[in-house]
Coordinates of C-alpha atoms and ligand atoms in Angstrom, one line a residue:
E1 CA -18.1 5.2 0.1
I2 CA -20.3 2.3 1.6
V3 CA -18.9 -0.4 -0.8
Y4 CA -14.8 0.3 0.4
G5 CA -16.9 1.1 4.3
T6 CA -18.5 -2.1 4.1
I7 CA -15.8 -4.2 2.9
R8 CA -12.9 -2.5 5.4
W9 CA -15.3 -3.1 8.5
K10 CA -16.6 -6.7 7.5
E11 CA -14.8 -8.3 10.5
K12 CA -16.8 -6.1 13.1
L13 CA -20.2 -5.6 11.0
R14 CA -20.1 -9.6 11.4
Y15 CA -19.2 -9.7 14.9
C16 CA -22.2 -6.6 15.7
L17 CA -24.5 -9.0 13.3
N18 CA -23.7 -11.8 15.2
L19 CA -24.5 -10.5 18.5
F20 CA -28.0 -10.0 17.9
L21 CA -28.2 -14.0 16.9
S22 CA -29.1 -17.0 18.2
H23 CA -27.5 -19.2 15.2
E24 CA -25.7 -17.6 12.2
I25 CA -27.5 -16.3 8.8
K26 CA -26.5 -18.8 5.9
N27 CA -27.3 -17.1 2.7
K28 CA -24.7 -14.9 2.2
K29 CA -26.2 -12.6 0.4
V30 CA -28.7 -11.5 2.9
E31 CA -25.7 -11.4 5.2
L32 CA -24.0 -9.0 3.1
I33 CA -27.6 -6.5 2.5
L34 CA -27.4 -6.5 6.6
L35 CA -23.9 -5.7 6.6
I36 CA -24.4 -2.8 4.5
G37 CA -26.8 -1.7 6.5
I38 CA -24.9 -2.1 9.9
Y39 CA -21.9 -0.6 8.0
Q40 CA -24.5 2.7 7.9
I41 CA -25.8 2.5 11.0
L42 CA -22.5 2.5 13.2
H43 CA -19.6 4.5 10.6
L44 CA -22.1 6.7 8.6
N45 CA -22.6 9.5 10.9
S46 CA -24.1 11.9 7.3
I47 CA -27.0 9.0 6.7
P48 CA -29.6 8.7 9.9
D49 CA -30.5 5.6 11.6
Y50 CA -34.0 5.7 10.2
A51 CA -33.1 6.6 6.7
A52 CA -30.0 4.1 6.2
I53 CA -32.5 1.3 7.9
N54 CA -35.5 1.8 5.5
E55 CA -32.9 1.8 2.3
T56 CA -31.4 -1.9 3.1
V57 CA -34.7 -2.9 4.1
E58 CA -35.9 -2.1 0.0
L59 CA -32.8 -3.8 -0.9
A60 CA -34.0 -6.6 0.7
S61 CA -37.5 -7.1 -0.6
I62 CA -35.9 -6.5 -4.0
K63 CA -34.4 -10.0 -3.8
F64 CA -36.0 -11.6 -1.2
D65 CA -39.4 -12.4 0.4
K66 CA -41.3 -10.5 3.4
K67 CA -39.7 -12.9 5.9
I68 CA -36.8 -11.7 4.8
K69 CA -37.6 -8.2 4.4
N70 CA -38.8 -8.4 8.1
L71 CA -35.7 -9.8 9.6
V72 CA -33.2 -7.7 8.4
N73 CA -35.6 -4.4 9.6
A74 CA -35.8 -6.3 13.1
L75 CA -32.3 -6.8 13.0
L76 CA -31.2 -3.3 11.9
R77 CA -33.2 -1.3 14.1
Q78 CA -32.3 -3.8 17.2
I79 CA -28.6 -2.4 16.5
S80 CA -29.5 0.9 15.9
R81 CA -31.4 0.5 19.1
N82 CA -27.8 -0.5 20.9
K83 CA -24.8 0.8 19.2
E84 CA -23.5 3.0 22.0
N85 CA -23.7 -0.3 24.4
L86 CA -22.1 -3.2 22.2
D87 CA -20.3 -5.7 23.7
F88 CA -16.7 -6.2 22.3
P89 CA -13.5 -8.8 23.4
D90 CA -12.1 -7.3 26.4
Q91 CA -9.2 -5.2 25.4
K92 CA -7.1 -6.1 28.3
T93 CA -7.7 -10.1 28.6
D94 CA -8.2 -10.7 24.7
T95 CA -6.3 -7.8 23.3
S96 CA -5.9 -9.6 19.9
R97 CA -9.4 -10.1 19.8
F98 CA -10.4 -7.3 20.2
M99 CA -8.1 -5.8 18.1
S100 CA -9.3 -7.7 15.3
V101 CA -12.6 -6.5 16.0
N102 CA -12.5 -2.9 16.9
Y103 CA -10.0 -2.1 13.9
S104 CA -11.5 -4.9 12.0
Y105 CA -8.9 -7.0 10.3
P106 CA -8.5 -11.6 10.8
K107 CA -6.9 -12.3 13.5
W108 CA -4.4 -14.2 12.0
L109 CA -2.4 -11.0 10.8
I110 CA -3.4 -9.2 13.9
D111 CA -1.5 -11.9 16.0
K112 CA 1.1 -12.1 13.4
W113 CA 1.4 -8.2 14.0
I114 CA 1.5 -8.3 17.5
D115 CA 4.2 -10.9 17.3
S116 CA 6.4 -9.1 14.9
Y117 CA 5.9 -5.2 15.8
G118 CA 4.2 -5.2 19.4
T119 CA 0.5 -4.0 20.5
K120 CA 1.5 -0.4 20.7
V121 CA 3.0 -0.4 16.1
T122 CA 0.1 -2.9 15.5
K123 CA -2.7 -0.3 16.8
N124 CA -0.9 2.3 14.8
M125 CA -0.9 0.7 11.5
C126 CA -4.4 -0.7 11.7
I127 CA -5.8 2.7 12.4
S128 CA -3.5 4.3 9.9
L129 CA -4.9 1.3 7.3
N130 CA -8.4 1.8 8.2
E131 CA -8.1 6.0 7.4
H132 CA -9.3 7.1 3.9
S133 CA -6.4 7.6 1.9
R134 CA -5.4 11.1 0.1
A135 CA -4.1 11.2 -3.1
T136 CA -1.0 11.9 -3.9
I137 CA 1.2 13.0 -7.3
R138 CA 4.7 13.6 -8.0
V139 CA 6.2 16.4 -9.5
N140 CA 7.5 16.0 -12.9
Q141 CA 11.0 18.1 -11.4
N142 CA 12.5 18.2 -15.1
L143 CA 9.7 19.9 -15.8
I144 CA 8.1 22.0 -13.3
E145 CA 9.7 22.7 -9.9
R146 CA 7.5 21.6 -6.8
D147 CA 6.1 25.2 -5.8
K148 CA 4.9 26.0 -8.8
M149 CA 2.9 23.2 -9.7
L150 CA 1.0 23.5 -6.1
E151 CA 0.4 27.9 -7.4
L152 CA -1.6 26.2 -10.7
I153 CA -3.5 23.1 -9.1
S154 CA -7.0 24.5 -7.8
S155 CA -7.7 25.4 -4.3
D156 CA -10.3 22.9 -4.0
C157 CA -8.6 19.7 -4.5
K158 CA -6.6 21.1 -0.9
P159 CA -2.9 20.7 -2.2
E160 CA 0.1 20.5 0.6
K161 CA 3.6 19.2 0.0
T162 CA 4.8 15.6 1.1
K163 CA 6.8 15.6 4.3
Y164 CA 9.4 13.1 3.2
S165 CA 9.5 13.2 -0.4
N166 CA 10.6 16.6 -2.1
V167 CA 8.8 16.1 -5.1
G168 CA 4.9 15.0 -3.7
I169 CA 2.2 16.8 -3.3
H170 CA -1.1 15.6 -1.1
I171 CA -4.3 16.4 -2.9
D172 CA -8.1 15.5 -2.1
N173 CA -9.4 15.3 -5.6
Q174 CA -6.9 13.2 -8.0
Y175 CA -10.2 13.0 -10.8
K176 CA -10.5 16.5 -11.1
I177 CA -6.7 16.7 -11.6
I178 CA -5.8 13.9 -13.9
N179 CA -8.1 14.6 -16.3
S180 CA -6.1 18.8 -16.8
N181 CA -3.5 19.5 -19.6
L182 CA -1.1 19.2 -16.8
Y183 CA -1.5 15.4 -16.5
K184 CA -1.3 14.8 -20.0
D185 CA 1.7 17.1 -20.4
G186 CA 3.7 15.3 -18.3
Y187 CA 4.1 17.6 -15.5
F188 CA 2.8 14.9 -12.7
S189 CA 2.2 11.1 -12.1
I190 CA 0.1 9.8 -9.7
Q191 CA 2.1 7.8 -6.9
D192 CA 2.0 7.8 -3.0
E193 CA 4.5 9.4 -0.8
S194 CA 5.5 6.3 0.3
S195 CA 6.4 5.2 -3.1
Q196 CA 8.5 7.8 -4.1
I197 CA 10.9 7.5 -0.9
V198 CA 11.5 4.4 -3.0
S199 CA 13.7 5.7 -5.9
L200 CA 14.9 8.6 -3.7
I201 CA 16.2 5.7 -1.3
L202 CA 17.7 4.4 -4.4
D203 CA 19.5 7.7 -5.4
P204 CA 20.7 7.5 -8.8
K205 CA 22.5 10.0 -10.4
A206 CA 22.5 11.5 -14.1
G207 CA 25.0 9.5 -16.4
Q208 CA 24.2 6.0 -14.0
T209 CA 23.4 3.0 -15.4
V210 CA 20.3 1.1 -13.5
L211 CA 18.2 -2.2 -13.7
D212 CA 14.9 -1.4 -12.2
A213 CA 14.1 -5.4 -11.9
C214 CA 10.4 -5.3 -11.5
G215 CA 9.5 -2.6 -13.0
A216 CA 6.2 -2.8 -14.6
P217 CA 4.1 -0.3 -15.6
G218 CA 7.0 1.7 -14.5
T219 CA 6.2 4.1 -11.4
K220 CA 9.4 4.6 -10.0
T221 CA 11.1 4.0 -14.0
N222 CA 9.7 6.9 -14.5
H223 CA 10.5 8.9 -11.2
I224 CA 14.4 6.9 -12.0
A225 CA 14.3 8.5 -15.3
E226 CA 13.3 11.9 -13.6
L227 CA 16.2 11.9 -10.8
M228 CA 18.6 11.1 -13.6
K229 CA 17.8 13.8 -15.8
N230 CA 16.9 11.9 -18.6
K231 CA 20.7 11.2 -18.8
G232 CA 22.3 7.0 -18.4
T233 CA 20.8 3.8 -19.3
I234 CA 17.9 2.6 -17.2
I235 CA 16.9 -1.1 -18.4
C236 CA 12.7 -2.0 -16.8
C237 CA 12.1 -5.4 -16.9
D238 CA 9.3 -7.2 -15.7
I239 CA 8.2 -11.0 -15.9
N240 CA 4.8 -9.7 -17.1
N241 CA 4.8 -8.5 -20.7
K242 CA 1.4 -6.8 -20.6
R243 CA 2.1 -5.1 -17.4
L244 CA 5.5 -3.9 -19.3
R245 CA 3.8 -2.8 -22.5
L246 CA 2.2 -0.1 -20.0
V247 CA 5.9 1.2 -19.2
N248 CA 5.7 2.3 -22.5
N249 CA 2.7 4.4 -22.5
D250 CA 4.0 6.3 -19.4
T251 CA 7.5 7.1 -20.6
K252 CA 6.0 8.9 -23.6
R253 CA 3.7 10.8 -21.7
L254 CA 6.4 12.2 -19.5
G255 CA 9.6 12.4 -21.7
S256 CA 11.5 9.9 -20.2
T257 CA 14.1 9.0 -22.9
I258 CA 15.9 6.6 -21.3
V259 CA 14.2 3.6 -20.3
Q260 CA 14.5 -0.2 -22.4
T261 CA 12.1 -2.6 -21.7
I262 CA 12.3 -6.4 -21.0
N263 CA 10.7 -8.9 -20.4
A264 CA 12.6 -11.4 -18.3
D265 CA 11.9 -13.0 -14.9
A266 CA 14.0 -11.6 -12.6
K267 CA 14.9 -14.7 -11.0
D268 CA 17.3 -16.1 -13.3
L269 CA 17.9 -12.8 -15.1
T270 CA 21.0 -12.8 -17.1
F271 CA 22.9 -10.5 -19.5
N272 CA 24.6 -11.4 -22.0
Y273 CA 27.3 -8.6 -22.6
K274 CA 29.6 -7.4 -19.3
I275 CA 27.0 -5.1 -18.2
K276 CA 27.2 -4.5 -14.9
F277 CA 24.8 -1.7 -13.1
D278 CA 25.7 1.4 -10.3
K279 CA 22.3 0.7 -9.0
I280 CA 19.4 -1.8 -8.7
L281 CA 15.6 -1.4 -7.5
V282 CA 14.4 -4.6 -6.6
D283 CA 10.3 -3.4 -6.2
A284 CA 9.5 -7.0 -5.6
P285 CA 5.9 -8.2 -6.0
C286 CA 4.2 -8.9 -2.2
S287 CA 1.1 -9.0 -0.7
G288 CA 0.1 -5.4 -0.5
L289 CA -0.9 -5.3 3.1
G290 CA 1.0 -1.6 3.0
T291 CA -2.2 -0.4 1.1
I292 CA -4.7 -1.9 2.0
K293 CA -6.4 2.0 2.5
K294 CA -7.3 1.7 -0.7
N295 CA -7.0 -1.8 -1.0
P296 CA -9.3 -2.8 1.8
D297 CA -10.3 -6.3 0.3
L298 CA -6.2 -7.3 0.5
K299 CA -7.1 -8.3 4.1
W300 CA -9.4 -10.8 3.6
N301 CA -7.7 -12.7 0.5
K302 CA -4.2 -13.1 1.5
N303 CA -3.2 -15.6 3.9
M304 CA 0.6 -16.9 5.2
D305 CA 1.0 -19.3 2.5
D306 CA 0.6 -16.4 0.0
I307 CA 3.3 -15.1 2.3
N308 CA 5.3 -17.3 2.3
N309 CA 5.3 -18.1 -1.4
L310 CA 5.7 -14.1 -2.5
S311 CA 9.1 -14.6 0.3
S312 CA 10.7 -17.4 -1.7
I313 CA 10.7 -14.8 -4.8
Q314 CA 12.0 -12.2 -3.3
I315 CA 14.6 -13.8 -2.5
G316 CA 15.1 -15.3 -5.3
I317 CA 14.8 -12.2 -7.6
L318 CA 17.1 -10.6 -4.5
N319 CA 19.9 -13.0 -5.5
N320 CA 19.9 -13.6 -8.7
V321 CA 20.1 -10.1 -9.8
S322 CA 22.5 -8.1 -6.9
R323 CA 24.8 -10.3 -8.8
L324 CA 24.6 -7.8 -11.9
V325 CA 25.8 -4.5 -9.6
K326 CA 29.2 -3.0 -9.7
T327 CA 31.7 -3.1 -6.8
G328 CA 30.6 -0.2 -4.8
G329 CA 27.0 -0.3 -6.2
I330 CA 23.7 0.2 -4.4
V331 CA 21.2 -2.7 -4.2
V332 CA 17.3 -1.0 -3.1
Y333 CA 14.6 -3.8 -1.6
S334 CA 11.5 -2.4 -1.6
V335 CA 7.7 -4.0 -0.2
C336 CA 4.8 -2.7 -0.3
T337 CA 3.8 -4.6 2.5
L338 CA 4.4 -5.2 6.6
M339 CA 5.3 -8.9 7.0
K340 CA 8.1 -9.9 8.8
E341 CA 8.6 -13.0 6.4
E342 CA 9.0 -10.5 2.9
N343 CA 10.8 -7.6 5.1
E344 CA 13.1 -8.2 7.5
Q345 CA 13.7 -11.7 6.8
V346 CA 14.4 -11.5 3.0
C347 CA 16.6 -9.1 4.0
E348 CA 18.5 -11.0 6.6
E349 CA 18.6 -14.1 4.6
F350 CA 20.0 -12.0 1.7
L351 CA 22.2 -10.7 4.0
N352 CA 23.3 -14.0 5.4
T353 CA 24.1 -15.5 2.0
N354 CA 26.0 -12.8 0.0
K355 CA 28.6 -11.3 2.4
N356 CA 29.9 -9.3 0.2
F357 CA 26.9 -6.7 1.2
N358 CA 26.5 -4.5 3.7
I359 CA 23.2 -2.0 4.8
D360 CA 23.9 1.3 3.7
N361 CA 22.6 4.1 4.6
N362 CA 24.4 6.4 3.0
L363 CA 21.6 8.7 2.4
P364 CA 22.6 12.2 1.0
M365 CA 21.7 15.3 3.7
K366 CA 19.1 17.0 1.4
Y367 CA 16.5 13.6 2.4
E368 CA 17.6 13.9 6.4
K369 CA 14.0 13.7 7.3
I370 CA 13.6 10.0 5.7
N371 CA 17.5 9.0 7.1
R372 CA 14.9 9.7 10.5
L373 CA 12.8 7.3 9.5
L374 CA 15.3 4.2 9.5
D375 CA 15.3 2.2 12.2
R376 CA 18.1 0.1 14.5
N377 CA 18.7 -1.9 10.9
G378 CA 18.9 0.8 9.0
Y379 CA 15.5 -0.3 7.5
F380 CA 12.7 1.6 6.4
S381 CA 9.3 1.1 7.4
S382 CA 7.0 3.4 6.6
L383 CA 3.3 2.4 8.4
K384 CA 5.2 2.3 11.8
Y385 CA 5.3 6.0 11.9
L386 CA 1.7 6.9 11.7
D387 CA 2.5 9.5 8.3
H388 CA -0.9 8.8 6.4
M389 CA 1.4 7.2 3.7
D390 CA 0.9 3.7 2.5
G391 CA 2.8 1.3 4.4
F392 CA 6.3 0.0 2.0
F393 CA 9.1 -1.6 3.6
I394 CA 12.9 -0.5 2.1
A395 CA 16.7 -1.2 2.4
R396 CA 19.2 -0.4 0.5
F397 CA 22.1 -3.0 0.5
R398 CA 25.8 -1.9 -1.2
K399 CA 28.0 -4.3 -2.7
I400 CA 31.6 -4.3 -0.9
Ligands
LIG501 C1 5.0 -3.8 -7.1 S1 5.1 -4.4 -8.8 C2 6.1 -3.2 -9.7 C3 5.6 -2.1 -9.9 C4 6.5 -0.8 -10.4 N1 7.6 -1.0 -9.6 C5 6.1 0.4 -9.9 O1 6.6 1.3 -9.7 O2 5.1 0.5 -11.2 C6 6.0 -6.0 -8.8 C7 6.1 -6.5 -10.2 O3 6.5 -7.7 -10.2 C8 6.8 -7.9 -11.7 N2 7.2 -9.7 -11.1 C9 6.3 -10.2 -10.3 N3 7.4 -11.6 -10.3 C10 8.2 -11.2 -11.2 C11 10.0 -12.1 -11.6 N4 10.0 -13.0 -11.3 N5 10.6 -10.9 -12.6 C12 10.5 -9.7 -12.7 N6 9.6 -9.1 -12.3 C13 8.5 -9.8 -11.4 C14 5.3 -7.8 -11.8 O4 4.5 -8.5 -13.0 C15 4.9 -7.0 -11.0 O5 4.7 -5.6 -12.3

C-alpha cells in the first residue's frame, strides 16, 4: 500500500514537500524517504501522523546521519501541522497545473488529455485511475454458469457481477481464489472487465476461423475459444516467443483445444496457403496508460516519443493483418491506453488508407449495455465513464 501509494501520488507529494523547502533536495534517497512519510500523512488515515513521522525518521536514521534525521523530522512535522492549508495551484486560472498536482499526473499528460478529451473527462479519468483496483475474474462458461460460480466464491471476497461483461465477477481478494482448485481446474481466469469486453465485441462464433494477431499471453485468445465453444480454429500470433509459450499453459488449464500458436511479426505476417479469417483481433502493443490503476509507475515512465513509436507499430500491424480477413469479416482493434495518437488517430488513418473497411456497430442484442458505451464515431472507450474498469479503447471494423 505504501509503495504503490507513494508512486501513485509522487507529483503531489513532491509539490507539497517543495512548499516547505527553500531549495530542492539533491539526494534522491532522502527525497524518497520524505515522500513515503508525506504519503502516509496526507493519504493514510489508518496511521496517525505521529506514528508515520516516527517510522519515517527511523528509516532515515538507518542510512543517514543525525543532520538528515533531524531534517526529515522537522519537515514532516511542519507538513503534518499545515496539511489542511496547503497552497495548491489555482484551479480556475492554472487548471492543468492544478490537476497535475491535485491528481498527481505529469503535466504533459494532463495537457494532452485536456486537449483530446476536455477538462471534465480528464478529471474523471484521473480520479478513476487513482482508485484502488478491484480484481475481476472471467468465468469459463464452457464449464460453469456465472450464477453458479457466484455461489462458489466465498462471501469474504465480496463477489459482484460485472455490469457490461456477461461473464465477469468482481472480487476483493484475488489471491484467495487463485489458490483454489476452481482456478487450477480452469473455471475462471483473472481479467479486467474492459479487457473481457474486447472479445465480446469481436463476437466470434463456433466454427469460425479467428486470428489473434498480438495474442500472448493468451488471455483474450482463451476467452475467444470459450465464446466459440471450442469449435473452429484460432491462430494466436505474437512476436515474443517467450510470451507465446505462456499461451499453452493457459489453454491447457482452461481446456481450449482449438488454439494454434505462431511466432511472427504481425506487421509482415503472411500465410502461404490461402487462409482467410472470419474475425481478426489486433490487441496491439501500447503505452498501457489505461492500466495506471494497477501500474502507477507507467505515468512517470512513458513519454510522447514512446507513444508516437507505438502508434506507427499499431498502424503497421492493423494495415497488414486486415488484408487477411474475408469480405464481410470483422477486424477488432484494441489497446489498453487513453492516448488519441494510439486510439482514434490509428483508426482514422486505417480507415483513410483502407476504403474497403467501415466502422461496424452491429453487436448482438445481448451486448446492448456495451453498445450504449460507444461514442458517436462508434468507438468504445471505457474510462470516460467512470465505471471502475481499466481504460480500454476498442474499434470494430467490417470489410466491405
Ligand atoms: C497487449 S499485449 C497482448 C495481450 C493479449 N492479447 C492477451 O489478451 O493476453 C500486446 C502483445 O503484442 C506483442 N507484439 C508486439 N509487437 C508485435 C508485432 N509486431 N507482431 C506481433 N505481436 C507483437 C507483444 O509481445 C505483446 O504480447
